[in-house]
Structures are given as structure tokens and as C-alpha cells.
Amino acid sequence: AQSVTQLGSHVSVSEGALVLLRCNYSSSVPPYLFWYVQYPNQGLQLLLKYTTGATLVKGINGFEAEFKKSETSFHLTKPSAHMSDAAEYFCAVSQSNTGNQFYFGTGTSLTVIP
Amino acid sequence: KAGVTQTPRYLIKTRGQQVTLSCSPISGHRSVSWYQQTPGQGLQFLFEYFSETQRNKGNFPGRFSGRQFSNSRSEMNVSTLELGDSALYLCASSRTGKTGELFFGEGSRLTVL
């Protein structure tokens, strides 16, 4: 069975500060990992994904994440927060043998303080 | 390139009624998935269709059903609505049948009174 845990349902950072959103997963086979962002009244937009290869993944809007197999983690970071980064962030896991069935974390709401 | 289109965007129903939601995937995408999003349960997988066949199904009662047409458009139906069915229903399409990037629509927000 697969599951995703996002530590911290709410995270606040000052504008210009480091953003760190935590994600841990459990998977019985090598996982595919994703981070999505959701703005109010909108669907989800892909930030970045890890499938195979390089464990440090760069995404859109300056975000990146590192796959650490030993820690079963896939934390999302951004060096300097912008006001426009305020949104809900979801970590998701899937497996190659389950098609497009994704398991999402409960989300982390990011607030950026001016 | 047009994105994933869901209709209607908002709807209000009463308990016991049924509802049908529609999803038009991105052109060329053959996989369509449905998710239910609620504040309490988060995003939960309903089902996935690929080339008109249901490939995966989440842990929802039989009142939730779906189908996919030959043009890849998909519909989901919820019968005998309950208050707890109030949610944002999100459709996502993907180009391939293997695990790939999901492209989400803006969702259909269902309120059950």
C-alpha cells in the first residue's frame, strides 16, 4: 500500500525566506513522486516530478525537491519566497504498476508574510 | 492547447438526487482520472479510465460510477446523493497509460443540501 505524509498543514514564511515543505512516503516498489500546487478555486498544477534518474529535481517557479530513498522523503524547497507562492501544496506518489492512480498527501497551506 | 474542461463548475443538489459531471481531457490524452477533494479527507482517488476501460477504482461505494467515451471524454455519476458527497470533484487527464503527469481541470464543486 502507498501513503503520503505531509508534515505541517500550515507553514508561514517571510517574503524572501527559505521555503521548506516536508513530504514522506511509503511505497512497496520504487515510487514516482510529484509536487502539485493549488490556488484558490483552481485545479492542481504540477510543480515537479521524480520518476527515475537524478534525485534532485528542479521544477517551475524556482522550486526543487530531492528524492532521498533512505529517508523515504521528497521535501520541496525554494530559496526565496514570493508573495505569489501563497497556495496549497500537495505531495503525491504513484507506482509504475498502478497506472495513473495517485495517492496525495493532505496538503500544506503556505502563507507568505510581507 | 486547450486544458482539461469540466462542466458544470458549480451545482447544488438535494439529498437523494443524482448528478452527472463531465470532463473533456486535453486533446490526445487517453487517460482520465477522477478525484474527490474535501477539507476533511483531502484528495481521494475515485477511478481511472483508459481507452474506455476502467483500469483502477478507489474505495468508494457503488453510488459513484463513471464511463469514458471513444473521444476520451468522461462522465462520472453519483446516485442517491448524501450530504457527505459535497466536495470538489477534480478530473485529470494524462497522455499515456503508464504513470505520468496529471493535468487537472478546475473542478466541479457539488453542494448537497
PDB file of C-alpha atoms in Angstrom:
ATOM      1  CA  ALA A   1       0.000   0.000   0.000  1.00  0.00           C
ATOM      2  CA  GLN A   2       1.089   3.539  -0.653  1.00  0.00           C
ATOM      3  CA  SER A   3       0.691   6.581   1.517  1.00  0.00           C
ATOM      4  CA  VAL A   4       1.976  10.130   1.742  1.00  0.00           C
ATOM      5  CA  THR A   5       2.528  12.195   4.866  1.00  0.00           C
ATOM      6  CA  GLN A   6       2.962  15.937   4.731  1.00  0.00           C
ATOM      7  CA  LEU A   7       4.260  17.353   7.985  1.00  0.00           C
ATOM      8  CA  GLY A   8       2.682  20.684   8.822  1.00  0.00           C
ATOM      9  CA  SER A   9      -0.730  21.530   7.448  1.00  0.00           C
ATOM     10  CA  HIS A  10       0.141  25.222   7.642  1.00  0.00           C
ATOM     11  CA  VAL A  11       3.520  26.840   7.046  1.00  0.00           C
ATOM     12  CA  SER A  12       4.262  30.565   7.251  1.00  0.00           C
ATOM     13  CA  VAL A  13       7.415  32.183   5.929  1.00  0.00           C
ATOM     14  CA  SER A  14       8.529  35.752   5.396  1.00  0.00           C
ATOM     15  CA  GLU A  15       8.932  37.057   1.884  1.00  0.00           C
ATOM     16  CA  GLY A  16      12.479  36.260   0.771  1.00  0.00           C
ATOM     17  CA  ALA A  17      12.936  33.442   3.273  1.00  0.00           C
ATOM     18  CA  LEU A  18      13.545  29.783   2.542  1.00  0.00           C
ATOM     19  CA  VAL A  19      10.503  27.642   1.843  1.00  0.00           C
ATOM     20  CA  LEU A  20      10.651  24.030   3.084  1.00  0.00           C
ATOM     21  CA  LEU A  21       7.619  21.777   2.763  1.00  0.00           C
ATOM     22  CA  ARG A  22       8.044  18.226   4.008  1.00  0.00           C
ATOM     23  CA  CYS A  23       6.815  15.025   2.402  1.00  0.00           C
ATOM     24  CA  ASN A  24       7.401  11.432   3.408  1.00  0.00           C
ATOM     25  CA  TYR A  25       6.020   8.459   1.545  1.00  0.00           C
ATOM     26  CA  SER A  26       5.631   4.754   1.868  1.00  0.00           C
ATOM     27  CA  SER A  27       5.689   2.518  -1.151  1.00  0.00           C
ATOM     28  CA  SER A  28       6.317  -1.165  -1.672  1.00  0.00           C
ATOM     29  CA  VAL A  29       8.035  -0.569  -5.016  1.00  0.00           C
ATOM     30  CA  PRO A  30      10.119   2.308  -6.375  1.00  0.00           C
ATOM     31  CA  PRO A  31       7.796   5.272  -6.402  1.00  0.00           C
ATOM     32  CA  TYR A  32       7.087   8.090  -8.765  1.00  0.00           C
ATOM     33  CA  LEU A  33       6.839  11.303  -6.756  1.00  0.00           C
ATOM     34  CA  PHE A  34       5.156  14.590  -7.537  1.00  0.00           C
ATOM     35  CA  TRP A  35       4.503  18.004  -6.065  1.00  0.00           C
ATOM     36  CA  TYR A  36       1.401  19.906  -7.125  1.00  0.00           C
ATOM     37  CA  VAL A  37       0.230  23.409  -6.246  1.00  0.00           C
ATOM     38  CA  GLN A  38      -3.379  24.551  -5.978  1.00  0.00           C
ATOM     39  CA  TYR A  39      -4.501  28.168  -5.971  1.00  0.00           C
ATOM     40  CA  PRO A  40      -7.956  29.090  -4.661  1.00  0.00           C
ATOM     41  CA  ASN A  41     -10.819  27.869  -6.825  1.00  0.00           C
ATOM     42  CA  GLN A  42      -8.477  26.220  -9.268  1.00  0.00           C
ATOM     43  CA  GLY A  43      -7.301  22.732 -10.118  1.00  0.00           C
ATOM     44  CA  LEU A  44      -3.880  21.353  -9.353  1.00  0.00           C
ATOM     45  CA  GLN A  45      -0.794  22.332 -11.308  1.00  0.00           C
ATOM     46  CA  LEU A  46       2.346  20.230 -11.483  1.00  0.00           C
ATOM     47  CA  LEU A  47       5.412  21.802  -9.884  1.00  0.00           C
ATOM     48  CA  LEU A  48       7.849  18.967 -10.406  1.00  0.00           C
ATOM     49  CA  LYS A  49       8.153  15.196 -10.585  1.00  0.00           C
ATOM     50  CA  TYR A  50      10.638  12.442  -9.883  1.00  0.00           C
ATOM     51  CA  THR A  51      10.452   9.223 -11.856  1.00  0.00           C
ATOM     52  CA  THR A  52      13.981   7.896 -12.290  1.00  0.00           C
ATOM     53  CA  GLY A  53      17.476   9.281 -12.596  1.00  0.00           C
ATOM     54  CA  ALA A  54      18.783  12.383 -10.852  1.00  0.00           C
ATOM     55  CA  THR A  55      17.467  12.637  -7.340  1.00  0.00           C
ATOM     56  CA  LEU A  56      17.479  16.445  -7.256  1.00  0.00           C
ATOM     57  CA  VAL A  57      14.591  17.633  -9.357  1.00  0.00           C
ATOM     58  CA  LYS A  58      14.018  21.206 -10.477  1.00  0.00           C
ATOM     59  CA  GLY A  59      10.557  22.464 -11.203  1.00  0.00           C
ATOM     60  CA  ILE A  60       8.727  25.594 -12.149  1.00  0.00           C
ATOM     61  CA  ASN A  61       8.802  28.914 -10.298  1.00  0.00           C
ATOM     62  CA  GLY A  62      12.171  28.184  -8.665  1.00  0.00           C
ATOM     63  CA  PHE A  63      11.050  25.137  -6.692  1.00  0.00           C
ATOM     64  CA  GLU A  64      13.095  21.988  -6.345  1.00  0.00           C
ATOM     65  CA  ALA A  65      12.867  18.705  -4.447  1.00  0.00           C
ATOM     66  CA  GLU A  66      15.261  15.940  -3.539  1.00  0.00           C
ATOM     67  CA  PHE A  67      14.361  12.262  -3.530  1.00  0.00           C
ATOM     68  CA  LYS A  68      16.032  10.539  -0.579  1.00  0.00           C
ATOM     69  CA  LYS A  69      15.339   6.849  -0.696  1.00  0.00           C
ATOM     70  CA  SER A  70      16.978   6.122   2.668  1.00  0.00           C
ATOM     71  CA  GLU A  71      14.706   8.646   4.359  1.00  0.00           C
ATOM     72  CA  THR A  72      11.658   7.943   2.133  1.00  0.00           C
ATOM     73  CA  SER A  73      11.363  11.678   1.714  1.00  0.00           C
ATOM     74  CA  PHE A  74      10.707  14.132  -1.083  1.00  0.00           C
ATOM     75  CA  HIS A  75      10.839  17.587   0.513  1.00  0.00           C
ATOM     76  CA  LEU A  76      10.051  20.692  -1.531  1.00  0.00           C
ATOM     77  CA  THR A  77      12.232  23.785  -1.238  1.00  0.00           C
ATOM     78  CA  LYS A  78      12.568  27.266  -2.675  1.00  0.00           C
ATOM     79  CA  PRO A  79      15.426  29.563  -1.678  1.00  0.00           C
ATOM     80  CA  SER A  80      13.409  32.783  -1.577  1.00  0.00           C
ATOM     81  CA  ALA A  81       9.652  33.001  -1.084  1.00  0.00           C
ATOM     82  CA  HIS A  82       7.489  35.338  -3.148  1.00  0.00           C
ATOM     83  CA  MET A  83       4.050  36.576  -2.218  1.00  0.00           C
ATOM     84  CA  SER A  84       2.742  34.724  -5.264  1.00  0.00           C
ATOM     85  CA  ASP A  85       3.855  31.402  -3.736  1.00  0.00           C
ATOM     86  CA  ALA A  86       0.996  31.517  -1.231  1.00  0.00           C
ATOM     87  CA  ALA A  87      -1.109  28.460  -2.095  1.00  0.00           C
ATOM     88  CA  GLU A  88      -1.867  24.857  -1.103  1.00  0.00           C
ATOM     89  CA  TYR A  89       0.854  22.326  -1.915  1.00  0.00           C
ATOM     90  CA  PHE A  90       0.290  18.617  -2.349  1.00  0.00           C
ATOM     91  CA  CYS A  91       2.793  15.795  -2.459  1.00  0.00           C
ATOM     92  CA  ALA A  92       1.722  12.690  -4.369  1.00  0.00           C
ATOM     93  CA  VAL A  93       3.041   9.209  -5.018  1.00  0.00           C
ATOM     94  CA  SER A  94       2.305   6.692  -7.705  1.00  0.00           C
ATOM     95  CA  GLN A  95       3.759   3.410  -8.840  1.00  0.00           C
ATOM     96  CA  SER A  96       4.545   2.107 -12.274  1.00  0.00           C
ATOM     97  CA  ASN A  97       2.251  -0.878 -11.801  1.00  0.00           C
ATOM     98  CA  THR A  98      -0.858   1.098 -10.874  1.00  0.00           C
ATOM     99  CA  GLY A  99      -1.255   3.287 -13.906  1.00  0.00           C
ATOM    100  CA  ASN A 100      -2.316   6.808 -13.119  1.00  0.00           C
ATOM    101  CA  GLN A 101      -3.661   6.159  -9.622  1.00  0.00           C
ATOM    102  CA  PHE A 102      -2.091   8.786  -7.420  1.00  0.00           C
ATOM    103  CA  TYR A 103      -2.062   8.973  -3.629  1.00  0.00           C
ATOM    104  CA  PHE A 104      -1.997  12.537  -2.317  1.00  0.00           C
ATOM    105  CA  GLY A 105      -0.909  13.948   0.984  1.00  0.00           C
ATOM    106  CA  THR A 106      -3.324  16.110   2.950  1.00  0.00           C
ATOM    107  CA  GLY A 107      -1.676  19.268   1.726  1.00  0.00           C
ATOM    108  CA  THR A 108       0.292  22.137   3.227  1.00  0.00           C
ATOM    109  CA  SER A 109      -1.054  25.654   3.103  1.00  0.00           C
ATOM    110  CA  LEU A 110       1.777  28.118   2.569  1.00  0.00           C
ATOM    111  CA  THR A 111       1.393  31.691   3.784  1.00  0.00           C
ATOM    112  CA  VAL A 112       3.963  34.298   2.762  1.00  0.00           C
ATOM    113  CA  ILE A 113       4.274  37.257   5.121  1.00  0.00           C
ATOM    114  CA  PRO A 114       5.313  40.560   3.564  1.00  0.00           C
TER     115      PRO A 114
ATOM    116  CA  LYS B   1      -3.722  23.886 -26.494  1.00  0.00           C
ATOM    117  CA  ALA B   2      -6.934  23.705 -24.504  1.00  0.00           C
ATOM    118  CA  GLY B   3      -6.697  22.335 -20.992  1.00  0.00           C
ATOM    119  CA  VAL B   4      -8.950  19.926 -19.165  1.00  0.00           C
ATOM    120  CA  THR B   5     -12.510  21.217 -19.159  1.00  0.00           C
ATOM    121  CA  GLN B   6     -15.020  20.273 -16.500  1.00  0.00           C
ATOM    122  CA  THR B   7     -18.712  21.084 -16.501  1.00  0.00           C
ATOM    123  CA  PRO B   8     -20.595  22.287 -14.646  1.00  0.00           C
ATOM    124  CA  ARG B   9     -18.290  24.313 -12.398  1.00  0.00           C
ATOM    125  CA  TYR B  10     -20.829  24.668  -9.618  1.00  0.00           C
ATOM    126  CA  LEU B  11     -24.011  22.830  -8.812  1.00  0.00           C
ATOM    127  CA  ILE B  12     -26.400  22.405  -5.930  1.00  0.00           C
ATOM    128  CA  LYS B  13     -28.437  19.250  -5.383  1.00  0.00           C
ATOM    129  CA  THR B  14     -30.592  17.854  -2.629  1.00  0.00           C
ATOM    130  CA  ARG B  15     -30.224  14.563  -0.841  1.00  0.00           C
ATOM    131  CA  GLY B  16     -31.445  11.590  -2.827  1.00  0.00           C
ATOM    132  CA  GLN B  17     -30.921  13.194  -6.208  1.00  0.00           C
ATOM    133  CA  GLN B  18     -28.321  12.113  -8.693  1.00  0.00           C
ATOM    134  CA  VAL B  19     -25.708  14.130 -10.543  1.00  0.00           C
ATOM    135  CA  THR B  20     -23.600  13.729 -13.665  1.00  0.00           C
ATOM    136  CA  LEU B  21     -20.322  15.569 -14.106  1.00  0.00           C
ATOM    137  CA  SER B  22     -18.473  15.890 -17.383  1.00  0.00           C
ATOM    138  CA  CYS B  23     -14.797  16.082 -18.251  1.00  0.00           C
ATOM    139  CA  SER B  24     -13.138  16.788 -21.576  1.00  0.00           C
ATOM    140  CA  PRO B  25      -9.435  15.873 -21.466  1.00  0.00           C
ATOM    141  CA  ILE B  26      -6.615  17.541 -23.292  1.00  0.00           C
ATOM    142  CA  SER B  27      -6.619  16.560 -26.944  1.00  0.00           C
ATOM    143  CA  GLY B  28      -4.627  13.341 -27.409  1.00  0.00           C
ATOM    144  CA  HIS B  29      -4.868  12.288 -23.787  1.00  0.00           C
ATOM    145  CA  ARG B  30      -6.412   8.841 -23.384  1.00  0.00           C
ATOM    146  CA  SER B  31      -6.353   8.501 -19.599  1.00  0.00           C
ATOM    147  CA  VAL B  32      -8.911  10.289 -17.441  1.00  0.00           C
ATOM    148  CA  SER B  33      -8.936  10.097 -13.655  1.00  0.00           C
ATOM    149  CA  TRP B  34     -11.400  11.452 -11.120  1.00  0.00           C
ATOM    150  CA  TYR B  35     -10.644  12.661  -7.603  1.00  0.00           C
ATOM    151  CA  GLN B  36     -12.826  13.867  -4.781  1.00  0.00           C
ATOM    152  CA  GLN B  37     -11.441  16.729  -2.698  1.00  0.00           C
ATOM    153  CA  THR B  38     -12.890  17.590   0.707  1.00  0.00           C
ATOM    154  CA  PRO B  39     -11.436  19.549   3.642  1.00  0.00           C
ATOM    155  CA  GLY B  40     -11.586  16.518   5.901  1.00  0.00           C
ATOM    156  CA  GLN B  41     -10.378  13.740   3.609  1.00  0.00           C
ATOM    157  CA  GLY B  42      -8.220  15.650   1.158  1.00  0.00           C
ATOM    158  CA  LEU B  43      -7.808  14.286  -2.360  1.00  0.00           C
ATOM    159  CA  GLN B  44      -9.122  10.796  -2.819  1.00  0.00           C
ATOM    160  CA  PHE B  45      -8.915   8.724  -5.969  1.00  0.00           C
ATOM    161  CA  LEU B  46     -12.253   7.679  -7.445  1.00  0.00           C
ATOM    162  CA  PHE B  47     -11.395   5.892 -10.676  1.00  0.00           C
ATOM    163  CA  GLU B  48      -9.320   5.978 -13.833  1.00  0.00           C
ATOM    164  CA  TYR B  49     -10.342   5.251 -17.387  1.00  0.00           C
ATOM    165  CA  PHE B  50      -8.062   4.485 -20.291  1.00  0.00           C
ATOM    166  CA  SER B  51      -9.367   3.836 -23.782  1.00  0.00           C
ATOM    167  CA  GLU B  52     -12.936   3.466 -22.485  1.00  0.00           C
ATOM    168  CA  THR B  53     -11.940   0.851 -19.873  1.00  0.00           C
ATOM    169  CA  GLN B  54     -11.899   1.367 -16.131  1.00  0.00           C
ATOM    170  CA  ARG B  55      -8.406   0.427 -15.028  1.00  0.00           C
ATOM    171  CA  ASN B  56      -8.383   1.409 -11.390  1.00  0.00           C
ATOM    172  CA  LYS B  57     -11.049   2.105  -8.825  1.00  0.00           C
ATOM    173  CA  GLY B  58     -10.754   3.746  -5.462  1.00  0.00           C
ATOM    174  CA  ASN B  59     -12.533   2.841  -2.270  1.00  0.00           C
ATOM    175  CA  PHE B  60     -15.887   4.484  -2.885  1.00  0.00           C
ATOM    176  CA  PRO B  61     -19.390   2.976  -2.758  1.00  0.00           C
ATOM    177  CA  GLY B  62     -21.140   1.784  -5.880  1.00  0.00           C
ATOM    178  CA  ARG B  63     -23.172   5.007  -5.974  1.00  0.00           C
ATOM    179  CA  PHE B  64     -20.128   6.508  -7.659  1.00  0.00           C
ATOM    180  CA  SER B  65     -19.700   5.407 -11.238  1.00  0.00           C
ATOM    181  CA  GLY B  66     -18.105   6.647 -14.395  1.00  0.00           C
ATOM    182  CA  ARG B  67     -17.537   5.989 -18.022  1.00  0.00           C
ATOM    183  CA  GLN B  68     -15.346   7.112 -20.870  1.00  0.00           C
ATOM    184  CA  PHE B  69     -16.382   7.641 -24.451  1.00  0.00           C
ATOM    185  CA  SER B  70     -14.490   6.886 -27.635  1.00  0.00           C
ATOM    186  CA  ASN B  71     -13.351  10.502 -27.871  1.00  0.00           C
ATOM    187  CA  SER B  72     -11.838  10.167 -24.368  1.00  0.00           C
ATOM    188  CA  ARG B  73     -14.411  12.451 -22.777  1.00  0.00           C
ATOM    189  CA  SER B  74     -15.533  11.118 -19.441  1.00  0.00           C
ATOM    190  CA  GLU B  75     -18.516  11.418 -17.158  1.00  0.00           C
ATOM    191  CA  MET B  76     -18.955  10.489 -13.554  1.00  0.00           C
ATOM    192  CA  ASN B  77     -22.285   9.909 -11.889  1.00  0.00           C
ATOM    193  CA  VAL B  78     -23.264   9.935  -8.260  1.00  0.00           C
ATOM    194  CA  SER B  79     -26.645   8.483  -7.417  1.00  0.00           C
ATOM    195  CA  THR B  80     -28.712   8.887  -4.247  1.00  0.00           C
ATOM    196  CA  LEU B  81     -26.720  11.871  -3.096  1.00  0.00           C
ATOM    197  CA  GLU B  82     -25.767  12.215   0.561  1.00  0.00           C
ATOM    198  CA  LEU B  83     -24.679  15.321   2.440  1.00  0.00           C
ATOM    199  CA  GLY B  84     -21.162  13.894   2.654  1.00  0.00           C
ATOM    200  CA  ASP B  85     -20.871  13.901  -1.128  1.00  0.00           C
ATOM    201  CA  SER B  86     -20.434  17.671  -1.063  1.00  0.00           C
ATOM    202  CA  ALA B  87     -16.981  18.187  -2.470  1.00  0.00           C
ATOM    203  CA  LEU B  88     -14.843  19.475  -5.275  1.00  0.00           C
ATOM    204  CA  TYR B  89     -14.636  16.802  -7.956  1.00  0.00           C
ATOM    205  CA  LEU B  90     -11.478  17.035  -9.992  1.00  0.00           C
ATOM    206  CA  CYS B  91     -10.821  15.432 -13.328  1.00  0.00           C
ATOM    207  CA  ALA B  92      -7.298  14.854 -14.567  1.00  0.00           C
ATOM    208  CA  SER B  93      -6.037  13.648 -17.903  1.00  0.00           C
ATOM    209  CA  SER B  94      -2.777  12.045 -18.901  1.00  0.00           C
ATOM    210  CA  ARG B  95      -1.284  11.292 -22.257  1.00  0.00           C
ATOM    211  CA  THR B  96      -0.178   7.740 -21.543  1.00  0.00           C
ATOM    212  CA  GLY B  97      -1.495   4.694 -19.775  1.00  0.00           C
ATOM    213  CA  LYS B  98       1.634   4.494 -17.651  1.00  0.00           C
ATOM    214  CA  THR B  99       2.226   6.714 -14.660  1.00  0.00           C
ATOM    215  CA  GLY B 100       2.677  10.162 -15.994  1.00  0.00           C
ATOM    216  CA  GLU B 101       1.960  13.745 -15.309  1.00  0.00           C
ATOM    217  CA  LEU B 102      -1.653  14.508 -14.482  1.00  0.00           C
ATOM    218  CA  PHE B 103      -3.235  17.639 -15.903  1.00  0.00           C
ATOM    219  CA  PHE B 104      -6.128  18.790 -13.776  1.00  0.00           C
ATOM    220  CA  GLY B 105      -9.268  20.674 -14.603  1.00  0.00           C
ATOM    221  CA  GLU B 106     -10.623  23.388 -12.323  1.00  0.00           C
ATOM    222  CA  GLY B 107     -13.152  21.027 -10.842  1.00  0.00           C
ATOM    223  CA  SER B 108     -16.886  20.788 -10.318  1.00  0.00           C
ATOM    224  CA  ARG B 109     -17.995  21.982  -6.916  1.00  0.00           C
ATOM    225  CA  LEU B 110     -21.001  19.978  -5.730  1.00  0.00           C
ATOM    226  CA  THR B 111     -23.083  21.089  -2.778  1.00  0.00           C
ATOM    227  CA  VAL B 112     -25.668  18.662  -1.424  1.00  0.00           C
ATOM    228  CA  LEU B 113     -28.413  20.166   0.733  1.00  0.00           C
TER     229      LEU B 113
END
